[in-house]
Amino acid sequence: MKKEIIKPSILPGFMELLPNEQEKFNDIVNKILNVYEKNGCLDIDTPIIEKANVLLAKTGGETEKQVYSFTKGKNDLTLRFDLTVPFARYVAQHYNELTFPFRRYQLGKVYRGERNQKGRYREFYQCDIDVIGKDKLAIENDAWVISLASKAFKEIKLKDYKFQISNRKILKGILKGLKIENSNEVMMLIDKYDKIGKGKFIEELTFLIGNEKTLYLSDILDIKGSNKEVVESLERLNIKEDYFIEGVNELKKVNEILKVLGVEENEFEINLKIIRGLDYYTGTVFETLLIGNETYGSICSGGRYDNLAENYTDKILPGVGISIGMTRLFFVLKEIGFIENYNVKGKLNYLIIPIGDTLEYCGTVMKSLEKKGYGVTIYFEEDSLKKKMNYANKLGIENVILIGEEEKIKNEVKVKNMTLGKEFVTDYNNL
Amino acid sequence: MKKEIIKPSILPGFMELLPNEQEKFNDIVNKILNVYEKNGCLDIDTPIIEKANVLLAKTGGETEKQVYSFTKGKNDLTLRFDLTVPFARYVAQHYNELTFPFRRYQLGKVYRGERNQKGRYREFYQCDIDVIGKDKLAIENDAWVISLASKAFKEIKLKDYKFQISNRKILKGILKGLKIENSNEVMMLIDKYDKIGKGKFIEELTFLIGNEKTLYLSDILDIKGSNKEVVESLERLNIKEDYFIEGVNELKKVNEILKVLGVEENEFEINLKIIRGLDYYTGTVFETLLIGNETYGSICSGGRYDNLAENYTDKILPGVGISIGMTRLFFVLKEIGFIENYNVKGKLNYLIIPIGDTLEYCGTVMKSLEKKGYGVTIYFEEDSLKKKMNYANKLGIENVILIGEEEKIKNEVKVKNMTLGKEFVTDYNNL
């Protein structure tokens, strides 16, 4: 009886890579995490499934609709849809056992049942840093988390990214000064500015706040110049609202500290149109654009919030965080041709190919190379030499060691460099 | 209005670690994966959610009851319950784009709704290696995957593990020779041997196959001696069944190759009672016991199978694999005191503490240390020096750099080694 064959496939909206691309993905992730660790971030790992009532404490509307929820036995369960909510739960739960300021990073898969379209994923890796203080947290941290993103991008040799930085307090102060009642609607409109374009923006803003205030506000949003000049222009507005003054001072400070921490002037710019949605952020906000490829949107975003875990604890836990959507970043980097040219130095340095009955000697050579720290393995199948060499070629292995009876007797090895196509014979101890 | 606080907690059967233990967990995992990569295994990553009909193609009974299944929209979804079924699907789906023999490793979380008890997890990391051939796969690979487990354990400095190796064909041949009809029941009984003890085993076996065959079979299962002696004893049985002869030859070969690949004689032993359940494995089978802590069961298991992906393809794909349940291994290593004494060299080498208005100079020192490859960060909060030093202490940071006005003016740094408690002042370029 013939077995029924089920067509192997995965769900739409899920990314699965072939080994060659997986190696590149891993290398990029590992380099970024290495930067985070060398800068003192501690890793945490939280469950992918959590209690629905805990994970959905704060959400509603759009998020809740996208969430993967189900029951198992008597439990209502939810798959995490970001790393921030589980982190808030983690900090509240383990509060007494953590050292503050708590600088943590986390890499993990999150789940959102988004509409299926190119470049949008339902399962994707997010990679977050957050620094959480007890009651207070210095503004320097806002610059510090951005500086880590900068170091991470430099580490993977990504160019042409530009951090777009603002501070929510600035607009809040301006809108307050203008006595605008429907400030949330205005903020939401500014959030859409780059999507809808200036013409449409002015039109809709005029509808919301009238002609005069629209002109005043859009002039501010359009302030051009170096970062220093933008700050000076803002100061010259001479707005007396506390929020505004605080926001400009924080933005100025973040600008200064960024440079102290090694972020170059050309890596970032002030962009007052950056909002990052309505909830959550309260001070510094930022996004990251790829210059020349702005249409892909932000590849790394974040900001400052007043209180991380108010749903889970009475403690006041201000924080600042950044997030990279790794799966989406990888998609974008493929689209712009970065991945194609991204080279990973594999850890397998030598493939040993036995010819004839030489396996024991091959083992000796392998152990010798391993002792020296090399990555090495043996090809075990009985195939033609052509097929064996083809295997090394396909896997991109740099050096092949051929060991036949002659090499075994003479205690030698024949090494073939696959890139240069050159062969030489040597004592294996010389490798 | 006071906000309602939800008690932060996770589901039972889910492991969540504090940063200190997380660091140890990560270090163990990274060391193991590094061994796998240096030995030429390629990483793959598959979705955690798959189509239910694809993932559950083969299962039934116990497994299916434990599986996390749910619907989202019109789709029946299942969380993966192991890494083998998704791997089978992956190989069948991407068959034409893979290079065989395909040596892959995979680390990932899997889900099983097991009965809640200590040391049993519903979400746990599994870490697998499998080597898959097209139509054929050399027996050397069976020894090779075990040798990688050996290298991995040596890398994390785990001692007292012992591989328990058998070959299913041997018992199959013996039972066939004995003309035993209910061989599956006998195999299942042998699988339980160590759990139920010899007395009970003999009793139940006698009930199944009678007194005479029981004596004959239990004598074979009890064969003692060095691995070489056990093989010789088996050969002396002079059983003419093809399965038996093939099984003994394969076992003999695996023994030999293990030594060629650097696995010491004292790391493994032949144990004919190893079965690994009824389905799936067809040749080599093995488990790994911690000597002195056998009650925790196997920490690494695997074996040879004839055909990986028969549910998804007509292609014949024999393979051999090993699996480490990382979450459970970590639990066991904690229980036996291994984790307590496991030290991780953190990547953060220096914590810079500014005293007074010295942040800019601190940035210069940081950048200089980073250029030399050190891990370094700055403490930003305005706290008492005592609190700052306490932070370094709690995080186990080796070296603290204190930078006050004096150090800034003199272009120096004050370094305090937290382990030795010693201080010295130096030019920061000398660090």
XYZ file of N, CA and C in Angstrom, chain A residues 2-11 14 16-19 22 26 34 37-40 42-51 53-54 57 65-68 70 72 77 79 89-90 92-94 97-103 109 111 123 125 136-138 140-141 144 151 257 259-262 310-314 347-348 359-360 363 366-367 370 373-383 391 394-395, chain B residues 2-11 14 16-19 22 26 34 37-40 42-51 53-54 57 65-68 70 72 77 79 89-90 92-94 97-103 109 111 123 125 136-138 140-141 144 151 257 259-262 310-314 347-348 359-360 363 366-367 370 373-383 391 394-395:
588
model
N 0.604 2.116 -0.947
C 1.420 3.320 -1.024
C 0.965 4.327 0.032
N 1.962 4.917 0.685
C 1.668 5.913 1.717
C 1.181 7.204 1.074
N 0.280 7.874 1.748
C -0.167 9.167 1.258
C 0.907 10.221 1.534
N 1.238 10.987 0.516
C 2.260 12.031 0.678
C 1.565 13.369 0.919
N 1.967 14.061 1.973
C 1.425 15.393 2.243
C 2.414 16.427 1.706
N 1.919 17.347 0.915
C 2.801 18.354 0.311
C 3.458 19.181 1.420
N 4.794 19.175 1.472
C 5.466 19.924 2.539
C 5.410 21.424 2.276
N 4.876 22.179 3.203
C 4.791 23.634 3.047
C 4.624 24.267 4.419
N 4.917 25.566 4.487
C 4.690 26.281 5.745
C 3.603 27.331 5.525
N 3.187 27.952 6.608
C 2.132 28.953 6.544
C 2.634 30.233 5.877
N 5.452 33.355 7.238
C 6.514 32.785 8.069
C 7.788 32.707 7.230
N 11.380 31.242 6.295
C 12.251 30.081 6.484
C 13.378 30.191 5.469
N 14.608 30.062 5.936
C 15.770 30.307 5.081
C 16.494 29.011 4.733
N 17.153 29.023 3.599
C 18.057 27.942 3.258
C 19.359 28.139 4.049
N 20.138 27.068 4.225
C 21.323 27.156 5.094
C 22.252 28.330 4.782
N 20.611 31.375 6.056
C 20.509 31.237 7.516
C 21.837 31.611 8.170
N 22.247 34.458 10.912
C 22.840 34.183 12.222
C 24.041 35.074 12.490
N 26.572 40.417 20.193
C 27.909 40.545 20.770
C 28.186 41.992 21.177
N 26.238 42.637 24.341
C 26.850 42.007 25.524
C 28.123 42.724 25.955
N 28.916 43.130 24.991
C 30.164 43.835 25.339
C 29.884 45.198 25.952
N 28.680 45.706 25.724
C 28.299 46.977 26.327
C 27.486 46.790 27.610
N 27.510 45.568 28.122
C 26.953 45.348 29.452
C 25.474 45.028 29.513
N 22.424 42.465 29.672
C 22.212 41.097 30.117
C 21.057 40.483 29.339
N 21.226 39.233 28.960
C 20.183 38.548 28.194
C 19.098 38.009 29.120
N 17.857 38.118 28.701
C 16.806 37.338 29.353
C 16.011 36.616 28.279
N 15.316 35.585 28.698
C 14.532 34.772 27.775
C 13.202 34.493 28.463
N 12.122 34.879 27.839
C 10.807 34.660 28.450
C 10.014 33.676 27.595
N 9.004 33.035 28.186
C 8.200 32.070 27.410
C 7.526 32.726 26.206
N 7.310 31.956 25.170
C 6.566 32.450 24.007
C 5.067 32.409 24.306
N 4.650 31.437 25.104
C 3.243 31.359 25.531
C 3.115 31.941 26.936
N 2.164 32.841 27.120
C 1.900 33.342 28.469
C 0.390 33.317 28.752
N 0.046 33.541 30.005
C -1.357 33.651 30.381
C -1.987 34.830 29.642
N -4.544 36.725 30.301
C -4.911 37.899 31.105
C -3.689 38.722 31.494
N -2.525 38.093 31.608
C -1.296 38.828 31.928
C -0.791 39.585 30.697
N -3.087 42.537 29.399
C -3.534 43.466 30.431
C -3.762 44.867 29.889
N -6.701 42.110 18.184
C -7.241 41.395 17.023
C -6.168 40.553 16.349
N -4.907 41.055 16.389
C -3.826 40.356 15.694
C -3.222 39.230 16.508
N -3.559 39.197 17.787
C -2.885 38.278 18.694
C -3.310 36.831 18.454
N -2.348 35.894 18.639
C -2.654 34.469 18.595
C -3.048 34.013 19.995
N -5.468 31.155 22.348
C -6.153 29.871 22.306
C -6.262 29.322 23.722
N -5.904 25.875 26.304
C -5.353 24.517 26.467
C -5.789 24.078 27.850
N -4.530 31.131 26.791
C -3.127 31.378 26.481
C -2.990 32.357 25.325
N 0.174 33.891 22.547
C 1.565 33.972 22.113
C 2.006 35.433 22.216
N 6.414 42.329 32.579
C 5.990 41.278 33.512
C 7.193 40.685 34.234
N 8.283 40.450 33.507
C 9.508 39.867 34.064
C 10.096 40.767 35.144
N 8.617 43.168 36.880
C 7.740 43.246 38.049
C 7.830 41.963 38.876
N 7.869 40.832 38.189
C 7.865 39.545 38.878
C 9.163 39.274 39.625
N 10.282 39.658 39.017
C 11.593 39.354 39.607
C 12.255 40.598 40.197
N 15.055 40.596 42.681
C 16.274 39.848 42.364
C 17.078 40.506 41.237
N 16.635 41.669 40.790
C 17.337 42.346 39.688
C 18.149 43.522 40.208
N 19.198 43.864 39.472
C 20.031 45.012 39.807
C 19.677 46.161 38.862
N 19.306 47.295 39.437
C 18.917 48.462 38.630
C 20.026 49.503 38.635
N 20.196 50.295 37.585
C 19.483 50.203 36.309
C 19.723 48.847 35.647
N 18.634 48.262 35.198
C 18.686 46.937 34.585
C 18.797 47.110 33.074
N 19.937 46.728 32.572
C 20.174 46.827 31.126
C 20.033 45.441 30.535
N 11.288 35.230 19.024
C 10.208 35.271 18.044
C 8.951 35.836 18.688
N 4.649 37.030 17.625
C 3.588 36.590 16.713
C 2.497 37.624 16.544
N 5.303 35.606 12.083
C 6.287 35.166 13.073
C 7.570 35.907 12.741
N 11.496 37.616 14.382
C 12.435 37.862 15.467
C 12.452 39.337 15.790
N 13.922 56.598 38.759
C 14.540 57.596 37.873
C 15.515 56.893 36.933
N 15.793 57.577 35.838
C 16.769 57.038 34.892
C 17.371 58.205 34.121
N 18.683 58.330 34.154
C 19.369 59.469 33.548
C 19.115 59.542 32.045
N 21.109 60.311 29.845
C 22.246 59.750 29.095
C 21.906 58.393 28.478
N 21.050 57.635 29.168
C 20.682 56.308 28.659
C 19.972 56.378 27.307
N 22.612 56.468 24.953
C 23.377 55.216 25.032
C 22.730 54.098 24.213
N 26.676 51.159 17.007
C 27.785 50.189 17.053
C 27.398 48.884 16.361
N 25.430 63.799 24.060
C 25.920 62.511 24.587
C 26.151 61.516 23.447
N 27.439 62.078 20.661
C 28.796 62.287 20.157
C 29.839 61.795 21.163
N 29.562 62.040 22.444
C 30.461 61.540 23.495
C 30.596 60.018 23.400
N 29.502 59.363 23.032
C 29.489 57.896 22.990
C 29.889 57.344 21.626
N 30.357 58.212 20.746
C 30.938 57.713 19.500
C 30.009 57.687 18.305
N 3.319 49.337 34.880
C 2.245 49.780 35.767
C 1.108 48.776 35.888
N 0.991 47.858 34.908
C -0.052 46.843 35.018
C 0.281 45.759 36.033
N 1.568 45.659 36.362
C 2.010 44.520 37.173
C 2.597 44.903 38.520
N 2.825 46.212 38.748
C 3.451 46.603 40.003
C 3.191 48.080 40.316
N 3.266 48.402 41.587
C 3.148 49.798 42.024
C 4.451 50.566 41.823
N 32.882 28.451 10.072
C 33.747 27.912 11.114
C 34.410 26.599 10.719
N 33.971 26.042 9.573
C 34.589 24.798 9.113
C 35.758 25.152 8.207
N 40.824 5.927 6.957
C 40.005 6.663 7.919
C 40.699 6.886 9.263
N 41.434 5.859 9.716
C 42.082 5.995 11.024
C 43.095 7.143 10.997
N 41.435 10.408 11.062
C 41.056 10.767 12.427
C 42.212 11.434 13.169
N 42.540 14.909 11.857
C 41.438 15.706 12.374
C 41.710 16.154 13.800
N 42.100 15.223 14.651
C 42.335 15.544 16.057
C 43.470 16.553 16.209
N 42.046 19.931 15.228
C 41.121 20.395 16.271
C 41.867 20.982 17.456
N 42.613 24.384 17.157
C 41.470 25.297 17.157
C 40.733 25.385 15.828
N 41.148 24.595 14.849
C 40.474 24.651 13.547
C 39.134 23.906 13.571
N 38.239 24.337 12.715
C 37.020 23.588 12.449
C 37.316 22.567 11.365
N 36.955 21.314 11.604
C 37.342 20.266 10.661
C 36.348 19.105 10.719
N 36.094 18.511 9.563
C 35.289 17.295 9.562
C 35.754 16.369 8.447
N 35.201 15.173 8.456
C 35.607 14.138 7.497
C 34.422 13.795 6.607
N 34.696 13.558 5.334
C 33.653 13.087 4.415
C 33.628 11.571 4.474
N 32.481 11.003 4.862
C 32.440 9.563 5.123
C 31.910 8.716 3.970
N 31.155 9.325 3.060
C 30.462 8.511 2.045
C 31.434 7.948 1.020
N 31.088 6.761 0.531
C 31.882 6.161 -0.546
C 31.377 6.690 -1.875
N 31.981 7.765 -2.326
C 31.574 8.369 -3.597
C 32.806 8.574 -4.465
N 31.042 18.337 -3.292
C 30.427 18.579 -1.978
C 31.133 19.758 -1.286
N 30.260 23.036 -3.102
C 28.902 23.520 -2.847
C 28.774 24.136 -1.468
N 29.485 23.568 -0.489
C 29.391 24.097 0.863
C 30.346 25.264 1.098
N -7.135 54.368 40.999
C -5.988 53.465 41.056
C -6.138 52.374 40.007
N -5.055 52.149 39.311
C -5.059 51.114 38.274
C -5.087 49.733 38.897
N -5.771 48.813 38.254
C -5.770 47.440 38.761
C -4.431 46.774 38.437
N -3.851 46.161 39.447
C -2.564 45.482 39.251
C -2.816 43.996 39.026
N -2.246 43.453 37.942
C -2.360 42.016 37.681
C -1.095 41.345 38.184
N -1.260 40.301 38.986
C -0.097 39.627 39.556
C 0.762 39.042 38.425
N 2.016 39.461 38.345
C 2.860 38.946 37.252
C 3.285 37.505 37.513
N 2.975 36.634 36.591
C 3.353 35.221 36.751
C 3.358 34.547 35.388
N 4.052 33.426 35.304
C 4.036 32.656 34.055
C 3.335 31.325 34.287
N 3.117 30.598 33.224
C 2.417 29.316 33.295
C 3.299 28.258 33.946
N 6.907 26.156 32.512
C 7.724 27.019 31.656
C 8.929 27.492 32.453
N 11.909 30.022 33.310
C 12.379 31.392 33.106
C 13.509 31.631 34.093
N 14.622 32.144 33.602
C 15.822 32.267 34.432
C 16.120 33.721 34.770
N 16.775 33.916 35.882
C 17.308 35.234 36.204
C 18.583 35.441 35.385
N 19.004 36.705 35.199
C 20.135 36.980 34.304
C 21.388 36.152 34.587
N 20.732 32.741 33.334
C 20.551 32.842 31.881
C 21.919 32.893 31.186
N 23.122 30.299 28.438
C 23.581 30.738 27.112
C 24.993 30.255 26.811
N 28.864 25.939 19.031
C 30.160 26.230 18.416
C 30.867 24.936 17.999
N 29.145 23.708 14.867
C 29.499 24.493 13.675
C 30.927 24.199 13.215
N 31.836 24.077 14.162
C 33.226 23.793 13.791
C 33.372 22.412 13.170
N 32.396 21.555 13.423
C 32.406 20.232 12.822
C 31.546 20.152 11.563
N 31.176 21.322 11.059
C 30.542 21.352 9.744
C 29.041 21.193 9.721
N 25.332 22.658 9.633
C 24.687 23.903 9.205
C 23.421 24.117 10.018
N 23.199 25.370 10.394
C 22.014 25.700 11.191
C 20.796 25.863 10.285
N 19.650 25.382 10.742
C 18.401 25.789 10.113
C 17.444 26.245 11.215
N 16.451 27.009 10.820
C 15.475 27.543 11.762
C 14.107 27.407 11.103
N 13.225 26.702 11.743
C 11.894 26.498 11.169
C 10.848 27.184 12.048
N 9.672 27.489 11.481
C 8.638 28.149 12.281
C 8.230 27.320 13.496
N 7.806 27.998 14.537
C 7.281 27.297 15.713
C 5.838 26.871 15.461
N 5.126 27.666 14.667
C 3.760 27.303 14.288
C 3.773 26.706 12.883
N 3.141 25.562 12.724
C 3.010 25.001 11.374
C 1.565 24.558 11.144
N 1.304 24.228 9.891
C -0.013 23.683 9.549
C -0.223 22.376 10.291
N -2.097 19.794 9.689
C -2.109 18.557 8.888
C -0.704 18.138 8.466
N 0.202 19.104 8.341
C 1.586 18.785 7.982
C 2.331 18.230 9.194
N 1.101 14.712 10.541
C 0.933 13.695 9.511
C 1.159 12.297 10.060
N -2.209 14.039 21.857
C -2.900 14.553 23.029
C -2.113 15.694 23.677
N -0.799 15.620 23.616
C 0.039 16.613 24.279
C 0.245 17.870 23.452
N -0.108 17.794 22.175
C 0.227 18.879 21.254
C -0.618 20.131 21.513
N 0.005 21.296 21.312
C -0.716 22.560 21.361
C -1.278 22.853 19.972
N -4.507 24.825 17.689
C -5.564 25.834 17.752
C -5.862 26.317 16.341
N -6.662 29.687 13.774
C -6.548 31.151 13.600
C -7.143 31.434 12.239
N -3.735 25.120 13.215
C -2.317 25.319 13.484
C -1.851 24.430 14.633
N 1.684 23.980 17.335
C 3.040 24.329 17.737
C 3.910 23.075 17.613
N 9.985 17.838 7.112
C 9.230 18.695 6.191
C 10.178 19.628 5.435
N 11.149 20.202 6.165
C 12.128 21.132 5.572
C 12.942 20.442 4.473
N 12.240 17.716 2.770
C 11.395 17.357 1.622
C 11.069 18.602 0.791
N 10.766 19.692 1.476
C 10.344 20.923 0.796
C 11.492 21.580 0.022
N 12.674 21.556 0.602
C 13.817 22.246 -0.019
C 14.820 21.264 -0.625
N 17.428 22.131 -3.176
C 18.372 23.215 -2.884
C 19.361 22.847 -1.778
N 19.298 21.596 -1.321
C 20.199 21.175 -0.235
C 21.324 20.312 -0.786
N 22.450 20.321 -0.084
C 23.580 19.481 -0.453
C 23.626 18.285 0.494
N 23.624 17.088 -0.087
C 23.635 15.867 0.726
C 25.013 15.231 0.691
N 25.456 14.535 1.743
C 24.769 14.393 3.024
C 24.592 15.755 3.695
N 23.387 15.976 4.164
C 23.045 17.252 4.781
C 23.250 17.125 6.295
N 24.218 17.847 6.780
C 24.513 17.813 8.218
C 23.957 19.077 8.825
N 12.769 26.132 20.592
C 11.791 25.757 21.584
C 10.750 24.831 20.977
N 7.050 22.381 22.131
C 5.918 22.478 23.069
C 5.210 21.146 23.261
N 7.361 23.960 27.664
C 8.140 24.677 26.643
C 9.590 24.366 26.951
N 13.805 23.959 25.202
C 14.747 24.003 24.090
C 15.217 22.605 23.765
N 21.421 6.590 0.701
C 22.346 5.833 1.549
C 23.082 6.794 2.470
N 23.591 6.256 3.552
C 24.368 7.061 4.483
C 25.326 6.143 5.236
N 26.616 6.433 5.152
C 27.639 5.552 5.725
C 27.456 5.394 7.236
N 29.640 5.306 9.393
C 30.564 6.194 10.116
C 29.832 7.375 10.746
N 28.764 7.833 10.087
C 28.015 8.981 10.612
C 27.392 8.708 11.987
N 29.974 9.441 14.280
C 30.317 10.864 14.198
C 29.374 11.724 15.038
N 32.363 15.758 22.151
C 33.110 17.023 22.084
C 32.365 18.143 22.802
N 34.973 3.335 15.034
C 35.020 4.706 14.504
C 34.965 5.728 15.640
N 36.426 5.604 18.409
C 37.799 5.821 18.874
C 38.614 6.615 17.855
N 38.400 6.297 16.580
C 39.077 7.057 15.512
C 38.727 8.539 15.615
N 37.481 8.824 16.008
C 37.021 10.218 16.061
C 37.252 10.872 17.428
N 37.983 10.193 18.283
C 38.415 10.843 19.522
C 37.545 10.581 20.742
N 9.164 10.198 4.891
C 8.266 9.438 4.019
C 6.865 10.043 3.923
N 6.498 10.886 4.914
C 5.185 11.533 4.832
C 5.150 12.666 3.808
N 6.327 13.153 3.446
C 6.371 14.373 2.629
C 7.021 14.188 1.261
N 7.639 13.025 1.032
C 8.326 12.840 -0.242
C 8.525 11.350 -0.551
N 8.680 11.057 -1.842
C 8.978 9.689 -2.277
C 10.456 9.355 -2.110
N 31.382 39.314 29.059
C 32.003 40.094 27.982
C 32.230 41.542 28.372
N 31.675 41.955 29.519
C 31.876 43.335 29.974
C 33.122 43.373 30.853
N 31.971 63.231 31.994
C 31.389 62.270 31.054
C 32.088 62.260 29.693
N 32.453 63.445 29.227
C 33.081 63.507 27.911
C 34.406 62.738 27.908
N 33.833 59.122 27.867
C 33.560 58.659 26.508
C 34.845 58.378 25.740
N 36.281 55.205 27.042
C 35.468 54.088 26.554
C 35.839 53.731 25.114
N 35.912 54.754 24.276
C 36.202 54.499 22.856
C 37.590 53.877 22.684
N 37.317 50.255 23.688
C 36.552 49.507 22.679
C 37.410 49.163 21.470
N 39.196 46.175 21.740
C 38.389 44.955 21.771
C 37.745 44.650 23.113
N 37.933 45.524 24.088
C 37.332 45.272 25.400
C 35.834 45.558 25.411
N 35.134 44.890 26.295
C 33.750 45.230 26.588
C 33.743 46.294 27.665
N 32.991 47.354 27.432
C 33.059 48.486 28.363
C 31.753 49.278 28.332
N 31.335 49.765 29.490
C 30.205 50.672 29.516
C 30.377 51.709 30.626
N 29.478 52.685 30.637
C 29.567 53.796 31.580
C 28.357 53.748 32.514
N 28.560 54.069 33.771
C 27.451 54.194 34.712
C 26.950 55.632 34.663
N 25.674 55.818 34.308
C 25.186 57.180 34.052
C 24.452 57.825 35.226
N 23.937 57.016 36.148
C 23.059 57.582 37.181
C 23.847 58.427 38.179
N 23.149 59.453 38.666
C 23.749 60.258 39.732
C 23.466 59.600 41.068
N 24.379 58.780 41.522
C 24.213 58.079 42.786
C 25.473 58.266 43.624
N 26.798 48.441 42.463
C 26.261 48.004 41.172
C 27.281 47.100 40.458
N 27.530 43.722 42.285
C 26.386 42.838 42.063
C 26.417 42.198 40.681
N 26.889 42.966 39.708
C 26.934 42.432 38.339
C 28.199 41.617 38.088
